[in-house]
Amino acid sequence: MKIFFCGFMGSGKTYLMQNLRTRSEQSRNYWDFLDLDDCLFQQLKSQDDRHLGESIERLGWNKFREVEKSSLLEILSWKKNVCVSLGGGALNSEVVKAIKEQAEVLLVWVDTPFQICFKRIQGDPIRPLARKDEEQLSNIYLERLPLYQAAHVRLSELDHEMNGQNSIDLAQLVRKHVGSA
């Protein structure tokens, strides 16, 4: 089984995955947990790069997206249980199609309103796109939205905040969709 968390940058994908990791360790379920951006940084970094944003700036977005897609498609071929937090722009139509064609793969959209994401990422020096203004980022969000909406499962942070639930409850919701996760 593979679970991929998608959503805009700052939506809470990594945080949610970390909660799942903790739950998995407590229940002694055996899953691997990956943050695709962390994996890509390890793969792409030069001696001078301090974070993924610097690697992206050095290589360019086209090269970065190419390596990102290749890595994601490779993970799809793995024969083990893995949860992967994707970068906000990791999905494209080819990747969504490849995910949808696979059995035992769950794409989970961490649906957090743009304004919340924007507040979380605003001025973040590690995220190159965070340098863009609110309107530019909103346009990127809207461009990516149909790809996020193609997910098997939608987790709405706003719905959970209104119901007084926290991210561990979100983790439990994901667990319901994957049975023995």
Coordinates of C-alpha atoms in Angstrom, one line a residue:
M1 CA 0.0 0.0 0.0
K2 CA 1.2 3.5 -0.8
I3 CA -0.3 6.7 0.5
F4 CA 0.5 10.0 -1.1
F5 CA -0.4 13.3 0.5
C6 CA -0.9 16.1 -1.9
G7 CA -2.0 19.7 -1.4
F8 CA -0.7 23.2 -1.7
M9 CA 2.5 24.2 0.1
G10 CA 1.7 25.0 3.8
S11 CA -1.4 22.8 3.8
G12 CA -0.1 20.5 6.5
K13 CA 1.0 17.4 4.5
T14 CA 4.2 16.9 6.3
Y15 CA 2.7 17.5 9.7
L16 CA -0.1 15.0 9.0
M17 CA 2.4 12.4 7.8
Q18 CA 4.4 12.9 11.0
N19 CA 1.3 12.1 13.0
L20 CA 0.7 9.0 11.0
R21 CA 4.3 8.0 11.6
T22 CA 3.9 8.3 15.3
R23 CA 0.6 6.3 15.2
S24 CA 2.2 3.6 13.1
E25 CA 5.2 3.3 15.5
Q26 CA 2.9 3.1 18.5
S27 CA 0.8 0.3 16.8
R28 CA 3.9 -1.4 15.5
N29 CA 2.7 -1.3 11.9
Y30 CA 5.6 -1.3 9.4
W31 CA 5.5 1.6 7.0
D32 CA 8.2 3.8 5.5
F33 CA 7.5 7.5 5.7
L34 CA 9.1 9.9 3.2
D35 CA 8.9 13.6 2.6
L36 CA 9.6 13.7 -1.2
D37 CA 11.1 17.2 -0.9
D38 CA 13.6 15.9 1.7
C39 CA 14.5 12.9 -0.5
L40 CA 14.9 15.2 -3.5
F41 CA 17.2 17.6 -1.5
Q42 CA 19.4 14.6 -0.5
Q43 CA 19.6 13.6 -4.2
L44 CA 20.1 17.1 -5.7
K45 CA 22.1 19.1 -3.2
S46 CA 25.4 20.5 -3.9
Q47 CA 28.1 21.2 -1.2
D48 CA 26.8 24.8 -0.9
D49 CA 23.0 24.1 -0.8
R50 CA 21.5 24.6 2.6
H51 CA 18.0 23.6 1.7
L52 CA 15.9 22.4 -1.3
G53 CA 15.0 26.0 -2.4
E54 CA 18.7 26.6 -3.1
S55 CA 19.0 23.4 -5.1
I56 CA 16.0 24.4 -7.1
E57 CA 17.4 27.8 -7.8
R58 CA 20.7 26.3 -8.9
L59 CA 19.2 23.6 -11.2
G60 CA 16.1 25.5 -12.4
W61 CA 12.4 24.5 -12.0
N62 CA 12.3 22.3 -15.2
K63 CA 15.2 20.1 -14.0
F64 CA 13.7 19.9 -10.5
R65 CA 10.3 18.9 -11.8
E66 CA 11.8 16.2 -14.0
V67 CA 13.7 14.6 -11.1
E68 CA 10.7 15.0 -8.9
K69 CA 8.4 13.2 -11.4
S70 CA 11.0 10.4 -11.9
S71 CA 11.3 9.9 -8.2
L72 CA 7.6 9.8 -7.6
L73 CA 7.1 7.3 -10.5
E74 CA 9.9 5.1 -9.0
I75 CA 8.2 5.1 -5.6
L76 CA 5.0 3.8 -7.3
S77 CA 6.9 0.7 -8.4
W78 CA 8.0 -0.1 -4.8
K79 CA 6.6 -3.3 -3.2
K80 CA 6.3 -2.0 0.3
N81 CA 4.0 0.1 2.5
V82 CA 5.0 3.7 2.2
C83 CA 3.5 7.1 3.1
V84 CA 4.8 10.0 1.0
S85 CA 4.3 13.7 1.5
L86 CA 4.5 15.3 -1.9
G87 CA 5.7 18.8 -2.7
G88 CA 2.9 21.2 -3.5
G89 CA 3.6 21.1 -7.3
A90 CA 4.5 17.4 -7.6
L91 CA 1.3 16.4 -9.3
N92 CA 0.7 16.7 -13.0
S93 CA -1.7 14.9 -15.3
E94 CA 0.8 12.1 -16.0
V95 CA 1.5 11.5 -12.4
V96 CA -2.2 11.5 -11.4
K97 CA -3.0 9.0 -14.1
A98 CA -0.1 6.7 -13.0
I99 CA -1.4 6.9 -9.4
K100 CA -5.0 6.2 -10.4
E101 CA -4.0 3.2 -12.5
Q102 CA -2.3 1.5 -9.5
A103 CA -4.0 -0.8 -7.1
E104 CA -3.1 -0.3 -3.4
V105 CA -2.4 3.4 -3.9
L106 CA -4.3 6.2 -2.1
L107 CA -3.9 9.8 -3.1
V108 CA -5.0 12.0 -0.2
W109 CA -5.6 15.7 -0.7
V110 CA -4.9 17.8 2.4
D111 CA -7.4 20.5 1.5
T112 CA -6.5 23.7 3.4
P113 CA -7.9 27.0 2.3
F114 CA -5.5 29.2 0.3
Q115 CA -5.5 32.0 2.9
I116 CA -4.3 29.6 5.6
C117 CA -1.6 28.2 3.4
F118 CA -0.5 31.7 2.4
K119 CA -0.2 32.8 6.1
R120 CA 1.9 29.7 6.9
I121 CA 4.4 30.1 4.0
Q122 CA 4.5 33.9 3.7
G123 CA 8.2 35.0 3.8
D124 CA 9.5 31.5 4.2
P125 CA 13.1 31.7 2.9
I126 CA 13.3 28.0 2.2
R127 CA 10.4 28.1 -0.3
P128 CA 11.3 29.8 -3.5
L129 CA 7.7 30.3 -4.6
A130 CA 6.9 32.0 -1.2
R131 CA 8.6 35.1 -2.6
K132 CA 5.7 35.6 -5.0
D133 CA 2.9 37.9 -4.0
E134 CA -0.4 36.7 -2.8
E135 CA -2.1 37.1 -6.1
Q136 CA 0.6 35.1 -7.9
L137 CA 0.4 32.3 -5.3
S138 CA -3.4 32.3 -5.5
N139 CA -3.1 31.8 -9.3
I140 CA -0.7 28.9 -8.7
Y141 CA -3.1 27.4 -6.2
L142 CA -6.0 27.6 -8.6
E143 CA -3.9 26.1 -11.4
R144 CA -3.1 23.1 -9.2
L145 CA -6.6 22.7 -7.7
P146 CA -7.9 20.3 -10.4
L147 CA -5.0 18.0 -9.8
Y148 CA -5.6 18.0 -6.0
Q149 CA -9.3 17.4 -6.6
A150 CA -8.4 14.2 -8.5
A151 CA -7.4 12.6 -5.1
H152 CA -9.2 9.5 -3.8
V153 CA -9.7 11.2 -0.4
R154 CA -10.1 14.8 0.6
L155 CA -9.2 15.9 4.1
S156 CA -10.5 19.4 4.8
E157 CA -8.6 21.1 7.6
L158 CA -11.3 23.7 7.8
D159 CA -14.0 21.0 8.4
H160 CA -11.9 19.4 11.1
E161 CA -11.2 22.7 12.9
M162 CA -14.9 23.5 12.9
N163 CA -15.6 20.1 14.5
G164 CA -12.9 20.6 17.1
Q165 CA -10.7 17.8 15.7
N166 CA -7.0 18.0 15.4
S167 CA -4.5 16.5 13.0
I168 CA -4.3 13.2 14.9
D169 CA -8.0 12.8 14.2
L170 CA -7.2 13.5 10.5
A171 CA -4.6 10.7 10.8
Q172 CA -7.3 8.4 12.1
L173 CA -9.5 9.3 9.2
V174 CA -6.8 8.3 6.7
R175 CA -6.3 5.1 8.7
K176 CA -10.0 4.3 8.1
H177 CA -9.5 4.5 4.3
V178 CA -6.5 2.2 4.3
G179 CA -7.8 -0.4 6.8
S180 CA -4.8 -1.8 8.6
A181 CA -2.6 1.3 8.1

